[in-house]
């Protein structure tokens, strides 16, 4: 299978929430839908005992349908996504994982011709190196999305694929778990991607991407990238200046299919991207994902941070300003979460607590005034 034919490993983003009245949610309706689905799945070769076992315990999960309309990668800013994707903590942990699984990564790199840092970066991004694989029952999640969500046809196809996985004996129903949209295991494969690309790399007869041992999952990820047209030895992209040179003055690689990206306009960072950038977008079709994962891989391989100017945010703060706010809050005993420059829930709560203590309006917004107040402490 070559580029252009591999299905995405992860579902594409929801463009919009379902219009009112379209998301049917009553359990009687769900049961009726399951009966209809059972017929269709049987017609696609799923055996009755598998249908009985899988659908007999399927439950409608409204929270999964709600989650389908918000994927953070598509609502956060590009800069926040990059800061999160290649945070200092994730780089440090990724280097530890590369060292700990050195032999496995070497075998995978040799066999699939995909750089170890790229596979490790996807692992880090998708599940924090296996720590967050998702604990939602895949059959229930996909059935809920196929019944009550938009893009029902896509999720019904994934549900059939999930049942094929169970039928093949690779995993038990009890272990068939994942995140909200049926993305499963260490690197969050959706069922159709699993069927097309997963491999049994440890040779025990099962393709296990769910268990604690990441061997099959990491090899399957490399297999996916290879199948999607990954080119060993080529960068995903490089950061370039206004003249098209790399930031250290070297000329950019002369590779076919080069494309200039200026995701934040001018002024803003510029990237010259190549074939492997487009392969990463097949894994998860978001620019921020491909740049974030590609950059994390570069950092794991010893590369430096981006140096181009990111525009200041709506409050006039740079990434460094936001990190300084977090550092100063932490020093004062508030908990802003990870020092990554991303103003998430924890940082907002810490800002509110600081503002309350100082008798300020506790709006939780990171502003220049807030930074100035923190510096006065
Ligand atoms: Ca195996």
mmCIF file of N, CA, C and O in Angstrom, residues 247-280:
data_model
loop_
_atom_site.group_PDB
_atom_site.id
_atom_site.type_symbol
_atom_site.label_atom_id
_atom_site.label_comp_id
_atom_site.label_asym_id
_atom_site.label_seq_id
_atom_site.Cartn_x
_atom_site.Cartn_y
_atom_site.Cartn_z
ATOM 1 N N UNK A 247 17.839 28.265 9.643
ATOM 2 C CA UNK A 247 18.062 29.345 10.595
ATOM 3 C C UNK A 247 19.533 29.511 10.957
ATOM 4 O O UNK A 247 19.938 30.556 11.449
ATOM 5 N N UNK A 248 20.323 28.462 10.739
ATOM 6 C CA UNK A 248 21.761 28.595 11.002
ATOM 7 C C UNK A 248 22.519 29.035 9.747
ATOM 8 O O UNK A 248 23.745 29.040 9.724
ATOM 9 N N UNK A 249 21.792 29.412 8.692
ATOM 10 C CA UNK A 249 22.431 29.944 7.501
ATOM 11 C C UNK A 249 22.696 28.922 6.408
ATOM 12 O O UNK A 249 23.015 29.287 5.276
ATOM 13 N N UNK A 250 22.570 27.618 6.760
ATOM 14 C CA UNK A 250 22.796 26.598 5.723
ATOM 15 C C UNK A 250 21.659 26.630 4.702
ATOM 16 O O UNK A 250 20.523 26.974 5.058
ATOM 17 N N UNK A 251 21.943 26.248 3.454
ATOM 18 C CA UNK A 251 20.841 26.135 2.494
ATOM 19 C C UNK A 251 19.881 25.022 2.910
ATOM 20 O O UNK A 251 20.304 24.043 3.540
ATOM 21 N N UNK A 252 18.614 25.180 2.587
ATOM 22 C CA UNK A 252 17.621 24.150 2.912
ATOM 23 C C UNK A 252 17.865 22.929 2.025
ATOM 24 O O UNK A 252 18.401 23.059 0.922
ATOM 25 N N UNK A 253 17.496 21.725 2.497
ATOM 26 C CA UNK A 253 17.653 20.532 1.657
ATOM 27 C C UNK A 253 16.910 20.695 0.337
ATOM 28 O O UNK A 253 15.818 21.265 0.300
ATOM 29 N N UNK A 254 17.509 20.199 -0.712
ATOM 30 C CA UNK A 254 16.896 20.266 -2.044
ATOM 31 C C UNK A 254 16.189 18.941 -2.292
ATOM 32 O O UNK A 254 16.799 17.985 -2.755
ATOM 33 N N UNK A 255 14.918 18.868 -1.926
ATOM 34 C CA UNK A 255 14.171 17.617 -2.028
ATOM 35 C C UNK A 255 12.929 17.833 -2.878
ATOM 36 O O UNK A 255 12.358 18.928 -2.877
ATOM 37 N N UNK A 256 12.493 16.776 -3.563
ATOM 38 C CA UNK A 256 11.292 16.917 -4.396
ATOM 39 C C UNK A 256 10.048 17.176 -3.546
ATOM 40 O O UNK A 256 9.958 16.715 -2.414
ATOM 41 N N UNK A 257 9.118 17.910 -4.097
ATOM 42 C CA UNK A 257 7.835 18.139 -3.420
ATOM 43 C C UNK A 257 7.912 19.123 -2.274
ATOM 44 O O UNK A 257 7.030 19.142 -1.416
ATOM 45 N N UNK A 258 8.976 19.943 -2.235
ATOM 46 C CA UNK A 258 9.101 20.911 -1.140
ATOM 47 C C UNK A 258 7.972 21.938 -1.214
ATOM 48 O O UNK A 258 7.553 22.335 -2.299
ATOM 49 N N UNK A 259 7.509 22.339 -0.024
ATOM 50 C CA UNK A 259 6.389 23.280 0.048
ATOM 51 C C UNK A 259 6.654 24.224 1.216
ATOM 52 O O UNK A 259 7.056 23.781 2.289
ATOM 53 N N UNK A 260 6.450 25.526 1.008
ATOM 54 C CA UNK A 260 6.676 26.504 2.072
ATOM 55 C C UNK A 260 5.393 26.702 2.877
ATOM 56 O O UNK A 260 4.341 26.966 2.307
ATOM 57 N N UNK A 261 5.496 26.551 4.195
ATOM 58 C CA UNK A 261 4.351 26.776 5.075
ATOM 59 C C UNK A 261 4.601 28.010 5.921
ATOM 60 O O UNK A 261 5.661 28.151 6.531
ATOM 61 N N UNK A 262 3.628 28.878 5.970
ATOM 62 C CA UNK A 262 3.663 30.006 6.904
ATOM 63 C C UNK A 262 2.346 29.991 7.656
ATOM 64 O O UNK A 262 1.438 30.789 7.384
ATOM 65 N N UNK A 263 2.241 29.074 8.612
ATOM 66 C CA UNK A 263 0.921 28.835 9.222
ATOM 67 C C UNK A 263 0.348 30.038 9.952
ATOM 68 O O UNK A 263 -0.866 30.124 10.108
ATOM 69 N N UNK A 264 1.178 30.956 10.406
ATOM 70 C CA UNK A 264 0.667 32.108 11.141
ATOM 71 C C UNK A 264 0.792 33.391 10.328
ATOM 72 O O UNK A 264 0.658 34.479 10.864
ATOM 73 N N UNK A 265 1.083 33.252 9.038
ATOM 74 C CA UNK A 265 1.217 34.442 8.197
ATOM 75 C C UNK A 265 2.568 35.111 8.405
ATOM 76 O O UNK A 265 3.500 34.527 8.944
ATOM 77 N N UNK A 266 2.636 36.367 7.969
ATOM 78 C CA UNK A 266 3.896 37.104 8.020
ATOM 79 C C UNK A 266 3.705 38.326 8.908
ATOM 80 O O UNK A 266 2.791 39.112 8.657
ATOM 81 N N UNK A 267 4.476 38.551 9.962
ATOM 82 C CA UNK A 267 5.616 37.746 10.378
ATOM 83 C C UNK A 267 5.162 36.503 11.127
ATOM 84 O O UNK A 267 4.090 36.495 11.712
ATOM 85 N N UNK A 268 6.013 35.514 11.136
ATOM 86 C CA UNK A 268 5.711 34.255 11.807
ATOM 87 C C UNK A 268 6.686 33.231 11.318
ATOM 88 O O UNK A 268 7.420 33.475 10.352
ATOM 89 N N UNK A 269 6.711 32.071 11.963
ATOM 90 C CA UNK A 269 7.677 31.047 11.562
ATOM 91 C C UNK A 269 7.391 30.512 10.161
ATOM 92 O O UNK A 269 6.233 30.466 9.730
ATOM 93 N N UNK A 270 8.450 30.141 9.456
ATOM 94 C CA UNK A 270 8.312 29.553 8.121
ATOM 95 C C UNK A 270 8.924 28.171 8.138
ATOM 96 O O UNK A 270 9.994 27.962 8.710
ATOM 97 N N UNK A 271 8.242 27.244 7.494
ATOM 98 C CA UNK A 271 8.749 25.874 7.409
ATOM 99 C C UNK A 271 8.747 25.440 5.945
ATOM 100 O O UNK A 271 7.764 25.646 5.232
ATOM 101 N N UNK A 272 9.880 24.853 5.536
ATOM 102 C CA UNK A 272 9.907 24.195 4.236
ATOM 103 C C UNK A 272 9.668 22.714 4.517
ATOM 104 O O UNK A 272 10.458 22.081 5.224
ATOM 105 N N UNK A 273 8.543 22.174 4.007
ATOM 106 C CA UNK A 273 8.179 20.799 4.346
ATOM 107 C C UNK A 273 8.273 19.902 3.119
ATOM 108 O O UNK A 273 8.159 20.362 1.976
ATOM 109 N N UNK A 274 8.456 18.608 3.393
ATOM 110 C CA UNK A 274 8.728 17.643 2.329
ATOM 111 C C UNK A 274 7.754 16.462 2.429
ATOM 112 O O UNK A 274 6.790 16.502 3.176
ATOM 113 N N UNK A 275 8.064 15.423 1.679
ATOM 114 C CA UNK A 275 7.224 14.230 1.631
ATOM 115 C C UNK A 275 6.818 13.730 3.023
ATOM 116 O O UNK A 275 5.663 13.388 3.258
ATOM 117 N N UNK A 276 7.775 13.651 3.953
ATOM 118 C CA UNK A 276 7.470 13.036 5.250
ATOM 119 C C UNK A 276 6.489 13.862 6.085
ATOM 120 O O UNK A 276 5.786 13.313 6.948
ATOM 121 N N UNK A 277 6.431 15.159 5.848
ATOM 122 C CA UNK A 277 5.403 15.989 6.488
ATOM 123 C C UNK A 277 4.011 15.507 6.053
ATOM 124 O O UNK A 277 3.100 15.357 6.877
ATOM 125 N N UNK A 278 3.889 15.237 4.764
ATOM 126 C CA UNK A 278 2.584 14.780 4.267
ATOM 127 C C UNK A 278 2.251 13.382 4.784
ATOM 128 O O UNK A 278 1.089 13.055 5.010
ATOM 129 N N UNK A 279 3.281 12.561 5.022
ATOM 130 C CA UNK A 279 3.042 11.240 5.622
ATOM 131 C C UNK A 279 2.515 11.411 7.051
ATOM 132 O O UNK A 279 1.572 10.723 7.456
ATOM 133 N N UNK A 280 3.101 12.329 7.808
ATOM 134 C CA UNK A 280 2.622 12.559 9.181
ATOM 135 C C UNK A 280 1.180 13.049 9.177
ATOM 136 O O UNK A 280 0.394 12.717 10.059
#
